[in-house]
CSV table of C-alpha atoms in Angstrom, one decimal:
chain,number,residue,atom,x,y,z
A,168,LYS,CA,0.1,0.0,0.0
A,169,HIS,CA,2.9,2.4,0.7
A,170,LEU,CA,5.2,2.9,-2.3
A,171,THR,CA,8.9,3.8,-1.0
A,172,THR,CA,10.4,7.6,-2.3
A,173,GLU,CA,12.8,5.4,-4.6
A,174,LYS,CA,10.3,3.7,-6.2
A,175,LYS,CA,8.0,6.4,-7.1
A,176,THR,CA,11.0,8.4,-8.4
A,177,LYS,CA,11.4,4.9,-10.8
A,178,ILE,CA,7.6,5.1,-11.7
A,179,SER,CA,7.7,8.9,-12.6
A,180,LEU,CA,10.9,8.6,-14.7
A,181,GLY,CA,9.4,5.4,-16.6
A,182,VAL,CA,6.2,7.4,-17.1
A,183,PHE,CA,8.1,10.5,-18.0
A,184,ASP,CA,10.1,8.5,-20.7
A,185,ARG,CA,7.0,7.2,-22.5
A,186,VAL,CA,5.8,10.5,-22.8
A,187,LEU,CA,9.0,12.0,-24.0
A,188,SER,CA,9.7,9.1,-26.5
A,189,VAL,CA,5.9,9.7,-28.1
A,190,ALA,CA,6.5,13.3,-28.3
A,191,LEU,CA,9.7,12.9,-30.4
A,192,THR,CA,8.0,10.4,-32.6
A,193,THR,CA,5.4,12.8,-33.2
A,194,PHE,CA,7.6,15.6,-33.9
A,195,SER,CA,9.4,13.4,-36.2
A,196,ILE,CA,6.5,12.5,-38.2
A,197,LEU,CA,5.4,16.0,-38.4
A,198,ARG,CA,9.0,16.9,-39.6
A,199,ILE,CA,8.9,14.4,-42.3
A,200,SER,CA,5.6,15.4,-43.4
A,201,LEU,CA,6.3,19.2,-43.5
A,202,SER,CA,9.5,18.1,-45.4
A,203,LEU,CA,7.6,16.0,-48.0
A,204,SER,CA,5.3,19.2,-48.5
A,205,VAL,CA,7.8,21.6,-48.9
A,206,ILE,CA,9.4,19.1,-51.7
A,207,SER,CA,5.9,18.6,-53.3
A,208,GLU,CA,5.4,22.3,-53.2
A,209,LYS,CA,8.7,22.7,-55.0
A,210,LYS,CA,8.1,20.3,-57.5
A,211,LYS,CA,4.9,22.0,-58.3
A,212,MET,CA,6.7,25.3,-58.6
A,213,VAL,CA,9.5,24.1,-61.0
A,214,VAL,CA,6.8,22.3,-63.2
A,215,VAL,CA,5.0,25.7,-63.4
A,216,GLU,CA,7.9,27.6,-64.1
A,217,GLN,CA,9.3,25.1,-67.0
A,218,LYS,CA,6.0,25.6,-68.7
A,219,LYS,CA,6.4,28.2,-71.4
A,220,ARG,CA,3.4,30.1,-73.1
A,221,PHE,CA,3.5,31.6,-76.9
A,222,ALA,CA,1.4,32.8,-79.4
A,223,LEU,CA,1.1,32.9,-83.2
A,224,PHE,CA,0.2,35.9,-85.0
A,225,LEU,CA,-1.1,34.5,-88.5
A,226,ALA,CA,-1.3,37.0,-91.2
A,227,THR,CA,-2.4,34.8,-93.7
A,228,CYS,CA,-5.2,32.4,-94.1
A,229,ASP,CA,-4.8,28.8,-94.4
A,230,SER,CA,-4.6,27.2,-98.1
A,231,GLU,CA,-6.8,23.8,-99.0
A,232,PHE,CA,-3.4,22.1,-99.5
A,233,VAL,CA,-2.3,23.2,-96.2
A,234,LYS,CA,-5.4,22.4,-93.8
A,235,LYS,CA,-5.3,18.9,-95.6
A,236,THR,CA,-2.1,18.0,-95.1
A,237,TYR,CA,-1.0,19.9,-91.7
A,238,GLY,CA,-3.9,21.0,-90.3
A,239,GLY,CA,-3.6,24.3,-91.0
A,240,TYR,CA,-0.5,26.7,-90.8
A,241,PHE,CA,-0.7,27.0,-86.9
A,242,ASN,CA,0.6,23.3,-86.9
A,243,VAL,CA,3.4,24.0,-89.3
A,244,PHE,CA,4.9,26.5,-87.0
A,245,VAL,CA,4.4,24.7,-83.9
A,246,SER,CA,5.9,21.7,-85.6
A,247,THR,CA,8.7,23.9,-86.3
A,248,PHE,CA,9.6,26.1,-83.5
A,249,GLY,CA,7.5,24.6,-80.5
A,250,ASP,CA,8.7,21.7,-77.9
A,251,ASP,CA,6.7,19.0,-75.4
A,252,GLY,CA,5.5,20.7,-72.7
A,253,GLU,CA,5.0,24.4,-73.9
A,254,GLN,CA,1.5,26.1,-74.6
A,255,TRP,CA,0.9,27.6,-78.2
A,256,ASP,CA,-2.1,29.9,-78.9
A,257,LEU,CA,-3.2,30.9,-82.1
A,258,PHE,CA,-4.7,34.4,-83.2
A,259,ARG,CA,-5.8,34.9,-86.5
A,260,VAL,CA,-4.9,38.5,-87.1
A,261,ILE,CA,-5.7,38.7,-90.6
A,262,ASP,CA,-9.0,38.4,-88.9
A,263,GLY,CA,-8.7,40.8,-86.4
A,264,ASP,CA,-8.7,38.4,-83.8
A,265,PHE,CA,-6.0,39.7,-81.1
A,266,PRO,CA,-5.3,38.8,-77.3
A,267,ASP,CA,-6.6,41.2,-74.9
A,268,GLU,CA,-3.9,44.1,-73.8
A,269,LYS,CA,-3.9,42.6,-70.2
A,270,ASP,CA,-2.9,39.2,-71.2
A,271,LEU,CA,0.3,40.2,-73.2
A,272,ASP,CA,2.5,39.6,-70.4
A,273,LYS,CA,1.2,35.9,-70.0
A,274,TYR,CA,3.2,35.1,-72.9
A,275,ASP,CA,7.2,34.2,-73.2
A,276,GLY,CA,7.3,34.9,-76.8
A,277,PHE,CA,5.5,35.8,-79.7
A,278,VAL,CA,5.6,34.7,-83.8
A,279,ILE,CA,4.2,37.3,-86.6
A,280,SER,CA,3.9,34.7,-89.6
A,281,GLY,CA,3.9,35.9,-93.4
A,282,SER,CA,1.1,37.0,-95.6
A,283,PRO,CA,-0.1,38.0,-99.0
A,284,HIS,CA,-0.6,41.5,-97.7
A,285,ASP,CA,1.5,44.8,-97.6
A,286,ALA,CA,3.0,45.3,-94.4
A,287,PHE,CA,2.7,48.9,-95.7
A,288,GLY,CA,-0.8,48.6,-95.9
A,289,ASP,CA,-3.4,50.7,-93.9
A,290,ALA,CA,-5.8,47.6,-93.1
A,291,ASP,CA,-7.6,47.8,-89.5
A,292,TRP,CA,-6.0,44.5,-88.8
A,293,ILE,CA,-2.9,45.8,-90.1
A,294,VAL,CA,-2.8,48.8,-88.0
A,295,LYS,CA,-3.8,47.1,-85.0
A,296,LEU,CA,-1.0,44.7,-85.2
A,297,CYS,CA,1.7,47.4,-85.4
A,298,GLU,CA,0.1,48.9,-82.6
A,299,VAL,CA,0.4,45.4,-80.7
A,300,CYS,CA,3.6,45.2,-81.9
A,301,GLN,CA,4.8,48.6,-80.3
A,302,LYS,CA,3.1,47.3,-76.7
A,303,LEU,CA,5.2,44.3,-77.2
A,304,ASP,CA,8.2,46.6,-78.0
A,305,ASP,CA,7.3,48.8,-74.8
A,306,MET,CA,7.4,45.5,-72.5
A,307,LYS,CA,10.5,44.0,-73.9
A,308,LYS,CA,8.7,40.9,-75.0
A,309,LYS,CA,10.4,38.4,-77.7
A,310,VAL,CA,8.6,38.8,-81.1
A,311,LEU,CA,10.0,36.7,-83.9
A,312,GLY,CA,9.0,38.3,-87.2
A,313,ILE,CA,8.9,35.8,-90.6
A,314,CYS,CA,8.3,38.0,-93.9
A,315,PHE,CA,5.4,39.8,-93.5
A,316,GLY,CA,6.5,40.0,-89.6
A,317,HIS,CA,10.0,41.1,-90.7
A,318,GLN,CA,8.6,44.1,-92.1
A,319,ILE,CA,6.1,44.7,-89.8
A,320,ILE,CA,8.6,45.2,-87.1
A,321,THR,CA,10.5,47.2,-89.4
A,322,ARG,CA,7.5,49.4,-89.8
A,323,VAL,CA,6.9,49.7,-86.0
A,324,LYS,CA,10.8,50.9,-85.2
A,325,GLY,CA,10.9,53.4,-88.3
A,326,GLY,CA,12.5,51.7,-90.8
A,327,LYS,CA,11.5,51.9,-94.2
A,328,ILE,CA,9.3,49.0,-96.3
A,329,GLY,CA,8.3,48.7,-99.9
A,330,ARG,CA,8.7,46.9,-103.3
A,331,ALA,CA,11.6,44.8,-103.3
A,332,LEU,CA,14.1,46.5,-105.6
A,333,LYS,CA,15.3,43.4,-107.5
A,334,GLY,CA,11.6,42.3,-108.0
A,335,ALA,CA,9.7,39.5,-106.3
A,336,ASP,CA,11.8,36.3,-105.1
A,337,MET,CA,10.9,32.8,-104.9
A,338,GLY,CA,12.8,30.0,-104.3
A,339,LEU,CA,15.7,28.5,-102.0
A,340,ARG,CA,18.3,31.2,-101.3
A,341,SER,CA,21.8,31.1,-99.9
A,342,ILE,CA,22.4,34.0,-97.2
A,343,THR,CA,25.3,35.5,-95.8
A,344,ILE,CA,25.5,35.5,-92.1
A,345,ALA,CA,27.5,38.3,-90.7
A,346,LYS,CA,30.8,37.8,-88.9
A,347,ASP,CA,31.8,38.4,-85.4
A,348,ASN,CA,28.2,38.9,-84.0
A,349,GLU,CA,28.2,37.9,-80.3
A,350,LYS,CA,24.4,37.6,-80.2
A,351,LEU,CA,24.6,35.1,-83.3
A,352,ARG,CA,27.3,33.2,-81.1
A,353,ARG,CA,24.9,32.9,-78.4
A,354,TYR,CA,22.3,31.4,-80.4
A,355,PHE,CA,24.0,29.2,-82.9
A,356,GLY,CA,26.8,28.0,-80.2
A,357,ASP,CA,30.5,28.5,-80.7
A,358,GLU,CA,30.2,27.8,-84.7
A,359,VAL,CA,28.2,30.5,-86.6
A,360,PRO,CA,27.7,29.1,-90.2
A,361,ALA,CA,29.1,31.4,-93.2
A,362,SER,CA,26.1,31.0,-95.0
A,363,LEU,CA,22.4,29.6,-94.7
A,364,ALA,CA,19.8,28.1,-97.0
A,365,ILE,CA,16.7,29.5,-96.9
A,366,ILE,CA,13.1,29.2,-98.8
A,367,LYS,CA,12.0,32.8,-100.0
A,368,CYS,CA,8.8,34.1,-101.0
A,369,HIS,CA,8.1,37.8,-101.2
A,370,GLN,CA,7.8,40.9,-103.3
A,371,ASP,CA,8.2,43.3,-100.3
A,372,GLU,CA,11.5,44.1,-98.5
A,373,VAL,CA,13.0,46.0,-95.9
A,374,LEU,CA,14.5,49.2,-97.7
A,375,GLU,CA,15.9,51.1,-94.7
A,376,LEU,CA,16.7,49.3,-91.3
A,377,PRO,CA,15.5,50.9,-88.2
A,378,GLU,CA,18.5,52.8,-86.6
A,379,SER,CA,18.5,50.8,-83.5
A,380,ALA,CA,18.7,47.6,-85.4
A,381,THR,CA,21.7,45.4,-86.2
A,382,LEU,CA,21.9,43.5,-89.6
A,383,LEU,CA,22.6,40.0,-89.2
A,384,ALA,CA,22.4,38.6,-92.9
A,385,SER,CA,22.3,39.7,-96.3
A,386,SER,CA,22.1,38.2,-100.1
A,387,GLU,CA,22.5,39.3,-103.6
A,388,VAL,CA,18.9,39.8,-104.0
A,389,CYS,CA,18.0,41.5,-100.9
A,390,GLU,CA,20.2,43.5,-98.7
A,391,VAL,CA,18.2,43.0,-95.5
A,392,GLU,CA,17.8,38.8,-95.0
A,393,MET,CA,17.6,38.8,-91.2
A,394,PHE,CA,18.5,41.6,-88.4
A,395,SER,CA,17.7,41.9,-84.4
A,396,ILE,CA,16.7,44.7,-82.2
A,397,GLY,CA,18.0,44.5,-78.6
A,398,ASP,CA,17.4,41.1,-77.3
A,399,HIS,CA,13.9,40.7,-77.7
A,400,PHE,CA,12.8,41.6,-81.6
A,401,PHE,CA,14.3,39.0,-84.3
A,402,CYS,CA,13.3,39.5,-87.8
A,403,ILE,CA,14.0,36.9,-91.0
A,404,GLN,CA,12.9,37.8,-94.6
A,405,GLY,CA,12.6,34.1,-95.6
A,406,HIS,CA,10.7,31.3,-94.3
A,407,PRO,CA,12.5,28.9,-91.7
A,408,GLU,CA,9.0,27.2,-91.4
A,409,TYR,CA,8.4,26.5,-95.0
A,410,ASN,CA,9.5,22.9,-96.6
A,411,LYS,CA,9.7,22.0,-100.4
A,412,GLU,CA,5.9,20.9,-100.8
A,413,ILE,CA,4.8,24.2,-98.9
A,414,LEU,CA,6.7,26.2,-101.5
A,415,PHE,CA,6.0,24.3,-104.7
A,416,GLU,CA,2.2,24.2,-103.9
A,417,ILE,CA,2.4,28.2,-103.0
A,418,VAL,CA,3.8,28.4,-106.5
A,419,ASP,CA,1.3,26.2,-108.5
A,420,ARG,CA,-1.4,28.2,-106.5
A,421,VAL,CA,-0.1,31.7,-107.8
A,422,LEU,CA,0.6,30.8,-111.3
A,423,ASN,CA,-3.1,29.1,-111.5
A,424,MET,CA,-4.2,32.9,-110.4
A,425,LYS,CA,-2.1,34.4,-113.2
A,426,LEU,CA,0.2,36.2,-111.3
A,427,MET,CA,3.2,34.8,-112.3
A,428,GLU,CA,4.9,33.5,-115.8
A,429,GLN,CA,5.3,30.1,-116.2
A,430,GLU,CA,9.0,30.7,-116.6
A,431,PHE,CA,9.3,32.6,-113.1
A,432,ALA,CA,7.3,29.0,-111.7
A,433,ASP,CA,9.6,26.6,-113.0
A,434,LYS,CA,12.7,28.7,-112.0
A,435,ALA,CA,11.6,28.8,-108.5
A,436,LYS,CA,11.1,25.4,-108.5
A,437,SER,CA,14.5,24.5,-110.0
A,438,THR,CA,16.1,25.8,-107.1
A,439,MET,CA,15.3,22.8,-104.8
A,440,GLU,CA,16.3,20.5,-107.3
A,441,THR,CA,19.5,19.3,-105.7
A,442,ALA,CA,19.3,21.5,-102.3
A,443,GLN,CA,17.5,21.7,-99.6
A,444,PRO,CA,16.9,24.5,-96.6
A,445,ASP,CA,19.2,24.5,-93.6
A,446,ARG,CA,15.7,23.8,-91.1
A,447,ILE,CA,17.6,22.1,-88.6
A,448,LEU,CA,19.9,25.5,-88.3
A,449,TRP,CA,17.1,27.5,-88.6
A,450,GLN,CA,15.3,25.6,-85.4
A,451,LYS,CA,18.2,25.8,-83.4
A,452,LEU,CA,18.5,29.7,-84.3
A,453,CYS,CA,15.1,30.5,-83.5
A,454,LYS,CA,14.0,28.2,-80.5
A,455,ASN,CA,17.4,29.5,-78.9
A,456,PHE,CA,16.2,33.3,-79.4
A,457,LEU,CA,12.6,32.5,-78.2
A,458,LYS,CA,13.6,30.6,-75.1
A,459,GLY,CA,17.3,31.0,-74.3
């Protein structure tokens, strides 16, 4: 009935040890749970950070051939410049479809396509496109301008565009790349090619570069084949997204519309009899600009 002081102490110490053990175990479980939760949240954050979002401003209509073969020009561009895990959105600017101004900041980059229309025209959608490009310039958003897009950016930045001085150009052409350009070394890596083959299809061109532009490539038929402005505008007169069958279909379609002579059409096709565009290098250049 009576416990000695020594026994009471042992019982108290035993209970204390068990309570302490339970407390330490609970703390360890909570700490592990918290650590796993933090790791999980970090993983979620990494996934969000890695997902890039781009927009294509399509300034031309899909031909029946392109719709049947590729599902539309949007798929041609995404297959050329896109990568797994990215989100690409289509805006048919030729039809007046533009993103809301408040949504522009959601995008990591933009691509402006070619067009059968003149970049110096005053159609409502062309004027609107220029206004959007001015906003993107202010925001320092990356914009890849191709053909018509190349000329639109020239217009927005104060350069001069107009009919090509040596006439319309269609077919595969070799363009000369500027030497010792640090920007091109970043995009290409250590070895910058001296020249690149690209498919051309245009009747207008850049006549005078904007003051802020850096000339990156030229050719015998076109003085301004490629240029950049800062680190956010990159412009190409040719079509890195085109292949042989797309070019040939355009040539045939324009020929059937009586907008070119048979001799001109044959000459354009003959440029691709024994050569191909440097698509892989163009992809590397454009992707490293947009995503680098």
